[in-house]
């Protein structure tokens, strides 16, 4: 049994949505109809853009949407015959960079990145692009990337804009890749700071290394698949009649992406090395602390031994004097003429004997 055509299904769903969709669209950021490298119309709504495109031969539409709802995506899908699977991805968002071709329509997902100096954190944005023979539609699901500058630069370059929707697509990809450079610089500065903190013995540096490693991995997931997208676009350039000038520009973008990818790979390796060095330094500091505590304990043990030895030396005479101080009438040597000298000799002898014993045991 043959499978149903997804494009036919989504077109029907899009038609149903049009019945209930309101006329005003807050998500429409900008729309333009371009012919021969010039803007011929700036529609204020999707319906106006569709109508103008139909009425203007040899033109293409560039429509920019910000966080569109299902109804708006349904309108776009119905007008341009977009594939159901691509539409579903565009509505759900949270996609990794990729490129899918459905007949003569390209669906591309890009991940923008921005380094926030105040928080020293990376912020990621998601951009979906539908490209057909006479249209390019961008759907932003975050603040980044801002495409206003791309549109202005393209409109100021009619010769490039005359090359059609592919020129716009490559300009968008180039803008996204250009925004990776400040991210690289920010991550490089963070790693330099972490290296200093590691050798300064900052106790919280391990957590920062871990957090930065996660950011580098997230950035790698944004830029690395894009390199595959660009290479696939390069391979299909001749087949789909992409102008040589655009091919050269795409190769330049690929070179930049290779440089970014090499940097990110180096960052990951460097962070692993820093984490290893930090672990070694922490272990060394712990060993030094244990050795210091052990040395202190040994010193305290020596002091305790000395005190114990002198206490024992004094204990013998104390016992003797305690016995002779009981003052009983019938005590040996109590009335003996040599009793006192004998007691003194006994006191001295016991002390000397204990001193000799402890000295031989190196307690004194």
Tab-separated table of C-alpha atoms in Angstrom:
chain	number	residue	atom	x	y	z
A	1	UNK	CA	0.000	0.000	0.000
A	2	UNK	CA	1.596	3.332	-1.008
A	3	UNK	CA	2.291	5.883	1.689
A	4	UNK	CA	0.318	9.153	1.617
A	5	UNK	CA	2.082	12.209	0.254
A	6	UNK	CA	3.137	14.327	3.313
A	7	UNK	CA	3.133	17.507	1.223
A	8	UNK	CA	-0.502	16.981	0.289
A	9	UNK	CA	-1.374	16.408	3.946
A	10	UNK	CA	0.304	19.542	5.203
A	11	UNK	CA	-1.271	21.622	2.485
A	12	UNK	CA	-4.690	20.453	3.588
A	13	UNK	CA	-3.897	21.227	7.212
A	14	UNK	CA	-2.601	24.625	6.183
A	15	UNK	CA	-5.844	25.299	4.328
A	16	UNK	CA	-7.871	24.423	7.420
A	17	UNK	CA	-5.738	26.761	9.540
A	18	UNK	CA	-6.366	29.638	7.168
A	19	UNK	CA	-10.056	29.534	8.001
A	20	UNK	CA	-9.433	30.416	11.637
A	21	UNK	CA	-6.215	32.428	11.350
A	22	UNK	CA	-6.427	36.140	12.173
A	23	UNK	CA	-5.246	38.710	9.639
A	24	UNK	CA	-2.650	40.486	11.774
A	25	UNK	CA	0.623	38.749	12.448
A	26	UNK	CA	2.843	39.999	15.241
A	27	UNK	CA	5.572	37.528	14.313
A	28	UNK	CA	6.174	39.032	10.861
A	29	UNK	CA	9.454	40.909	11.269
A	30	UNK	CA	10.042	41.883	7.664
A	31	UNK	CA	8.931	40.891	4.193
A	32	UNK	CA	10.136	41.942	0.790
A	33	UNK	CA	9.502	41.096	-2.825
A	34	UNK	CA	12.640	41.396	-4.960
A	35	UNK	CA	13.019	41.507	-8.715
A	36	UNK	CA	16.257	41.998	-10.645
A	37	UNK	CA	18.140	42.807	-7.423
A	38	UNK	CA	15.702	45.514	-6.292
A	39	UNK	CA	12.955	45.555	-3.696
A	40	UNK	CA	9.678	46.105	-5.502
A	41	UNK	CA	7.363	45.725	-2.527
A	42	UNK	CA	7.438	45.627	1.281
A	43	UNK	CA	4.262	43.758	2.297
A	44	UNK	CA	2.821	44.232	5.776
A	45	UNK	CA	1.262	40.773	6.047
A	46	UNK	CA	1.765	37.253	4.801
A	47	UNK	CA	-1.350	37.424	2.630
A	48	UNK	CA	-0.090	40.586	0.943
A	49	UNK	CA	3.330	39.018	0.398
A	50	UNK	CA	1.794	35.925	-1.202
A	51	UNK	CA	-0.440	37.992	-3.466
A	52	UNK	CA	2.360	40.331	-4.549
A	53	UNK	CA	4.666	37.414	-5.313
A	54	UNK	CA	2.037	35.818	-7.554
A	55	UNK	CA	1.493	39.085	-9.384
A	56	UNK	CA	5.210	39.861	-9.892
A	57	UNK	CA	6.918	37.665	-12.488
A	58	UNK	CA	10.605	36.741	-12.129
A	59	UNK	CA	10.675	37.798	-8.473
A	60	UNK	CA	11.258	36.130	-5.146
A	61	UNK	CA	9.973	36.724	-1.625
A	62	UNK	CA	12.101	37.097	1.480
A	63	UNK	CA	9.925	36.665	4.572
A	64	UNK	CA	11.233	36.876	8.128
A	65	UNK	CA	9.195	35.562	11.080
A	66	UNK	CA	9.928	35.646	14.801
A	67	UNK	CA	8.495	32.783	16.889
A	68	UNK	CA	5.568	32.081	14.591
A	69	UNK	CA	2.646	29.981	15.785
A	70	UNK	CA	1.282	26.887	14.056
A	71	UNK	CA	-1.266	28.878	12.065
A	72	UNK	CA	1.384	31.093	10.519
A	73	UNK	CA	3.659	28.168	9.702
A	74	UNK	CA	0.599	26.452	8.224
A	75	UNK	CA	-0.013	29.431	5.974
A	76	UNK	CA	3.586	29.365	4.768
A	77	UNK	CA	3.385	25.591	4.220
A	78	UNK	CA	0.138	25.878	2.275
A	79	UNK	CA	1.388	28.711	0.054
A	80	UNK	CA	4.778	27.198	-0.817
A	81	UNK	CA	3.920	23.499	-0.548
A	82	UNK	CA	6.332	22.684	2.268
A	83	UNK	CA	6.873	19.119	3.390
A	84	UNK	CA	5.031	17.975	6.521
A	85	UNK	CA	8.164	16.714	8.269
A	86	UNK	CA	10.001	19.993	7.731
A	87	UNK	CA	6.992	21.955	8.965
A	88	UNK	CA	6.797	19.802	12.085
A	89	UNK	CA	10.477	20.468	12.847
A	90	UNK	CA	9.964	24.198	12.287
A	91	UNK	CA	7.049	24.299	14.727
A	92	UNK	CA	8.704	22.218	17.443
A	93	UNK	CA	12.130	23.883	17.155
A	94	UNK	CA	15.003	22.615	19.373
A	95	UNK	CA	16.724	21.089	16.343
A	96	UNK	CA	20.403	20.579	15.695
A	97	UNK	CA	21.909	22.215	12.585
A	98	UNK	CA	20.963	20.207	9.535
A	99	UNK	CA	19.925	20.415	5.894
A	100	UNK	CA	17.128	18.456	4.268
A	101	UNK	CA	15.983	18.646	0.665
A	102	UNK	CA	12.400	18.018	-0.343
A	103	UNK	CA	12.234	18.146	-4.152
A	104	UNK	CA	13.070	21.775	-5.006
A	105	UNK	CA	12.753	23.067	-1.417
A	106	UNK	CA	15.592	23.205	1.096
A	107	UNK	CA	15.005	23.126	4.839
A	108	UNK	CA	17.997	24.275	6.873
A	109	UNK	CA	18.431	24.652	10.626
A	110	UNK	CA	21.120	27.010	11.917
A	111	UNK	CA	22.285	27.566	15.483
A	112	UNK	CA	23.515	31.059	16.289
A	113	UNK	CA	25.734	31.758	19.303
A	114	UNK	CA	26.364	34.919	21.268
A	115	UNK	CA	28.918	35.543	24.024
A	116	UNK	CA	27.533	37.706	26.839
A	117	UNK	CA	30.415	39.620	28.426
A	118	UNK	CA	28.509	40.544	31.596
A	119	UNK	CA	27.807	36.948	32.607
A	120	UNK	CA	30.621	35.273	30.617
A	121	UNK	CA	28.061	32.829	29.256
A	122	UNK	CA	26.994	31.625	25.824
A	123	UNK	CA	23.477	32.208	24.559
A	124	UNK	CA	22.230	30.157	21.632
A	125	UNK	CA	19.560	30.953	19.081
A	126	UNK	CA	17.807	28.813	16.519
A	127	UNK	CA	16.980	29.779	12.951
A	128	UNK	CA	14.991	27.726	10.449
A	129	UNK	CA	15.211	28.526	6.738
A	130	UNK	CA	12.938	27.366	3.938
A	131	UNK	CA	14.353	28.017	0.488
A	132	UNK	CA	12.592	27.460	-2.808
A	133	UNK	CA	12.888	28.658	-6.397
A	134	UNK	CA	11.128	31.969	-5.674
A	135	UNK	CA	11.127	32.344	-1.899
A	136	UNK	CA	13.199	32.227	1.248
A	137	UNK	CA	11.475	32.151	4.638
A	138	UNK	CA	13.351	32.522	7.935
A	139	UNK	CA	11.805	31.513	11.247
A	140	UNK	CA	13.658	32.706	14.336
A	141	UNK	CA	12.957	30.988	17.655
A	142	UNK	CA	15.233	33.270	19.699
A	143	UNK	CA	16.610	36.805	19.692
A	144	UNK	CA	19.701	35.680	17.814
A	145	UNK	CA	20.591	35.868	15.047
A	146	UNK	CA	19.466	39.345	14.119
A	147	UNK	CA	19.006	39.422	10.337
A	148	UNK	CA	18.266	43.139	9.929
A	149	UNK	CA	21.873	43.838	9.009
A	150	UNK	CA	21.905	40.990	6.488
A	151	UNK	CA	18.806	42.350	4.780
A	152	UNK	CA	20.260	45.872	4.653
A	153	UNK	CA	23.567	44.675	3.194
A	154	UNK	CA	21.830	42.577	0.575
A	155	UNK	CA	19.502	45.398	-0.458
A	156	UNK	CA	22.548	47.648	-0.813
A	157	UNK	CA	24.118	45.121	-3.191
A	158	UNK	CA	21.699	44.633	-6.102
A	159	UNK	CA	24.259	42.675	-8.090
A	160	UNK	CA	24.419	40.022	-5.370
A	161	UNK	CA	20.694	40.129	-4.592
A	162	UNK	CA	20.001	39.548	-8.314
A	163	UNK	CA	21.369	36.006	-7.846
A	164	UNK	CA	18.182	35.064	-6.004
A	165	UNK	CA	17.233	33.198	-2.813
A	166	UNK	CA	20.505	31.248	-2.704
A	167	UNK	CA	22.409	34.517	-2.333
A	168	UNK	CA	20.247	35.410	0.672
A	169	UNK	CA	20.747	31.958	2.194
A	170	UNK	CA	24.530	32.157	1.878
A	171	UNK	CA	24.542	35.668	3.332
A	172	UNK	CA	22.556	34.407	6.338
A	173	UNK	CA	24.927	31.475	6.887
A	174	UNK	CA	27.899	33.829	6.568
A	175	UNK	CA	26.375	36.157	9.190
A	176	UNK	CA	25.813	33.254	11.597
A	177	UNK	CA	29.404	32.043	11.138
A	178	UNK	CA	30.777	35.577	11.588
A	179	UNK	CA	29.044	35.740	14.969
A	180	UNK	CA	31.086	32.711	16.036
A	181	UNK	CA	34.285	34.770	16.105
A	182	UNK	CA	33.371	36.843	19.215
A	183	UNK	CA	32.392	33.555	20.875
A	184	UNK	CA	35.841	32.119	20.118
A	185	UNK	CA	37.498	35.213	21.579
A	186	UNK	CA	35.318	35.105	24.687
A	187	UNK	CA	36.001	31.417	25.308
A	188	UNK	CA	39.728	31.992	24.762
A	189	UNK	CA	39.736	34.769	27.384
A	190	UNK	CA	37.835	32.554	29.830
A	191	UNK	CA	40.368	29.759	29.393
A	192	UNK	CA	43.252	32.186	30.002
A	193	UNK	CA	41.570	33.346	33.232
A	194	UNK	CA	41.005	29.767	34.325
A	195	UNK	CA	44.668	28.905	33.778
A	196	UNK	CA	45.653	31.761	36.099
A	197	UNK	CA	43.101	30.677	38.712
A	198	UNK	CA	44.380	27.102	38.592
A	199	UNK	CA	47.946	28.104	39.442
A	200	UNK	CA	46.734	30.615	42.025
A	201	UNK	CA	44.992	27.770	43.842
A	202	UNK	CA	41.415	29.073	43.525
A	203	UNK	CA	39.185	26.527	45.271
A	204	UNK	CA	36.205	27.211	42.940
A	205	UNK	CA	38.081	26.814	39.664
A	206	UNK	CA	37.056	23.163	39.194
A	207	UNK	CA	33.409	24.162	38.940
A	208	UNK	CA	34.231	26.887	36.417
A	209	UNK	CA	36.263	24.438	34.317
A	210	UNK	CA	33.303	22.072	34.261
A	211	UNK	CA	30.822	24.813	33.319
A	212	UNK	CA	33.083	26.138	30.574
A	213	UNK	CA	33.582	22.614	29.226
A	214	UNK	CA	29.818	22.247	28.945
A	215	UNK	CA	29.597	25.546	27.051
A	216	UNK	CA	32.342	24.478	24.661
A	217	UNK	CA	30.507	21.212	24.010
A	218	UNK	CA	27.250	23.094	23.391
A	219	UNK	CA	29.055	25.414	20.991
A	220	UNK	CA	30.588	22.430	19.224
A	221	UNK	CA	27.098	20.978	18.750
A	222	UNK	CA	26.087	24.252	17.111
A	223	UNK	CA	29.009	24.740	14.735
A	224	UNK	CA	30.164	21.246	13.837
A	225	UNK	CA	26.978	20.051	12.063
A	226	UNK	CA	26.877	23.374	10.204
A	227	UNK	CA	30.179	22.461	8.573
A	228	UNK	CA	28.507	19.391	7.118
A	229	UNK	CA	25.596	21.552	5.894
A	230	UNK	CA	27.959	23.941	4.106
A	231	UNK	CA	29.894	21.103	2.501
A	232	UNK	CA	26.679	19.529	1.229
A	233	UNK	CA	25.645	22.874	-0.213
A	234	UNK	CA	29.031	23.061	-1.939
A	235	UNK	CA	28.609	19.606	-3.439
A	236	UNK	CA	25.156	20.453	-4.787
A	237	UNK	CA	26.064	23.867	-6.174
A	238	UNK	CA	26.688	22.766	-9.749
A	239	UNK	CA	23.709	20.440	-9.822
A	240	UNK	CA	21.289	23.158	-8.751
A	241	UNK	CA	22.821	25.924	-10.827
A	242	UNK	CA	24.309	28.062	-8.048
A	243	UNK	CA	26.277	31.015	-9.411
A	244	UNK	CA	30.108	30.676	-9.280
A	245	UNK	CA	30.349	33.848	-7.202
A	246	UNK	CA	28.126	32.301	-4.542
A	247	UNK	CA	30.151	29.095	-4.658
A	248	UNK	CA	33.309	31.067	-3.935
A	249	UNK	CA	31.594	32.795	-1.024
A	250	UNK	CA	30.404	29.455	0.335
A	251	UNK	CA	33.940	28.064	0.194
A	252	UNK	CA	35.102	31.067	2.214
A	253	UNK	CA	32.397	30.365	4.806
A	254	UNK	CA	33.536	26.737	4.928
A	255	UNK	CA	37.117	27.856	5.568
A	256	UNK	CA	35.948	30.017	8.469
A	257	UNK	CA	33.956	27.130	9.889
A	258	UNK	CA	36.976	24.828	9.675
A	259	UNK	CA	38.977	27.406	11.624
A	260	UNK	CA	36.200	27.664	14.237
A	261	UNK	CA	35.967	23.883	14.524
A	262	UNK	CA	39.728	23.574	15.001
A	263	UNK	CA	39.588	26.204	17.741
A	264	UNK	CA	36.733	24.446	19.520
A	265	UNK	CA	38.543	21.104	19.341
A	266	UNK	CA	41.654	22.772	20.783
A	267	UNK	CA	39.547	24.331	23.556
A	268	UNK	CA	38.130	20.950	24.552
A	269	UNK	CA	41.593	19.395	24.684
A	270	UNK	CA	43.003	22.375	26.583
A	271	UNK	CA	40.202	22.242	29.157
A	272	UNK	CA	40.827	18.531	29.669
A	273	UNK	CA	44.523	19.266	30.206
A	274	UNK	CA	43.707	22.125	32.589
A	275	UNK	CA	41.375	19.869	34.547
A	276	UNK	CA	44.116	17.241	34.785
A	277	UNK	CA	46.681	19.822	35.897
A	278	UNK	CA	44.220	21.232	38.423
A	279	UNK	CA	43.609	17.755	39.822
A	280	UNK	CA	47.366	17.199	40.100
A	281	UNK	CA	47.878	20.538	41.853
A	282	UNK	CA	44.976	19.886	44.225
A	283	UNK	CA	46.397	16.453	45.048
A	284	UNK	CA	49.843	17.977	45.573
A	285	UNK	CA	48.425	20.656	47.879
A	286	UNK	CA	46.533	17.982	49.786
A	287	UNK	CA	49.696	15.891	50.107
A	288	UNK	CA	51.600	18.940	51.297
A	289	UNK	CA	48.878	19.648	53.829
A	290	UNK	CA	48.904	16.037	55.014
A	291	UNK	CA	52.695	16.127	55.292
A	292	UNK	CA	52.490	19.379	57.234
A	293	UNK	CA	49.843	17.939	59.540
A	294	UNK	CA	51.912	14.773	59.967
A	295	UNK	CA	54.992	16.816	60.797
A	296	UNK	CA	52.972	18.834	63.282
A	297	UNK	CA	51.636	15.625	64.821
A	298	UNK	CA	55.141	14.251	65.113
A	299	UNK	CA	56.318	17.430	66.772
A	300	UNK	CA	53.381	17.293	69.146
A	301	UNK	CA	54.189	13.626	69.825
A	302	UNK	CA	57.759	14.527	70.727
A	303	UNK	CA	56.519	17.197	73.116
A	304	UNK	CA	54.070	14.739	74.669
A	305	UNK	CA	56.857	12.177	75.116
A	306	UNK	CA	59.072	14.744	76.825
A	307	UNK	CA	56.297	15.810	79.130
A	308	UNK	CA	55.439	12.187	79.889
A	309	UNK	CA	59.082	11.360	80.567
A	310	UNK	CA	59.534	14.237	83.010
A	311	UNK	CA	56.218	13.380	84.630
A	312	UNK	CA	57.419	9.804	85.130
A	313	UNK	CA	60.771	11.015	86.511
A	314	UNK	CA	58.970	13.174	89.021
A	315	UNK	CA	56.473	10.432	89.783
A	316	UNK	CA	59.093	8.172	91.482
A	317	UNK	CA	60.276	10.732	94.068
A	318	UNK	CA	56.676	11.773	94.607
A	319	UNK	CA	55.742	8.210	95.580
A	320	UNK	CA	58.754	7.917	97.901
A	321	UNK	CA	58.093	11.220	99.626
A	322	UNK	CA	54.447	10.350	99.862
A	323	UNK	CA	55.234	7.130	101.668
A	324	UNK	CA	57.666	8.767	104.073
A	325	UNK	CA	55.245	11.570	104.683
A	326	UNK	CA	52.530	9.339	106.171
A	327	UNK	CA	53.997	9.816	109.729
A	328	UNK	CA	53.216	6.368	111.132
A	329	UNK	CA	54.998	5.512	114.426
A	330	UNK	CA	56.218	2.098	113.337
A	331	UNK	CA	57.896	2.848	109.999
A	332	UNK	CA	61.215	1.368	108.834
A	333	UNK	CA	64.172	3.703	109.040
A	334	UNK	CA	62.031	6.231	110.873
A	335	UNK	CA	64.486	6.517	113.761
A	336	UNK	CA	67.532	5.414	111.787
A	337	UNK	CA	70.435	7.893	111.831
A	338	UNK	CA	71.018	7.451	108.092
A	339	UNK	CA	67.316	7.477	107.211
A	340	UNK	CA	67.295	11.026	105.831
A	341	UNK	CA	70.434	10.636	103.699
A	342	UNK	CA	69.062	7.279	102.503
A	343	UNK	CA	65.755	8.874	101.475
A	344	UNK	CA	67.551	11.651	99.570
A	345	UNK	CA	69.732	9.087	97.843
A	346	UNK	CA	66.661	7.037	96.967
A	347	UNK	CA	64.945	10.097	95.535
A	348	UNK	CA	67.964	11.023	93.443
A	349	UNK	CA	68.606	7.441	92.359
A	350	UNK	CA	65.039	6.848	91.174
A	351	UNK	CA	65.066	10.109	89.212
A	352	UNK	CA	68.455	9.350	87.685
A	353	UNK	CA	67.428	5.811	86.765
A	354	UNK	CA	64.204	6.986	85.036
A	355	UNK	CA	66.085	9.775	83.269
A	356	UNK	CA	68.608	7.221	81.948
A	357	UNK	CA	65.802	4.936	80.729
A	358	UNK	CA	63.948	7.725	78.870
A	359	UNK	CA	67.178	9.139	77.472
A	360	UNK	CA	68.051	5.740	76.032
A	361	UNK	CA	64.564	5.611	74.413
A	362	UNK	CA	65.171	9.112	72.980
A	363	UNK	CA	62.191	10.529	74.829
A	364	UNK	CA	64.488	13.205	76.266
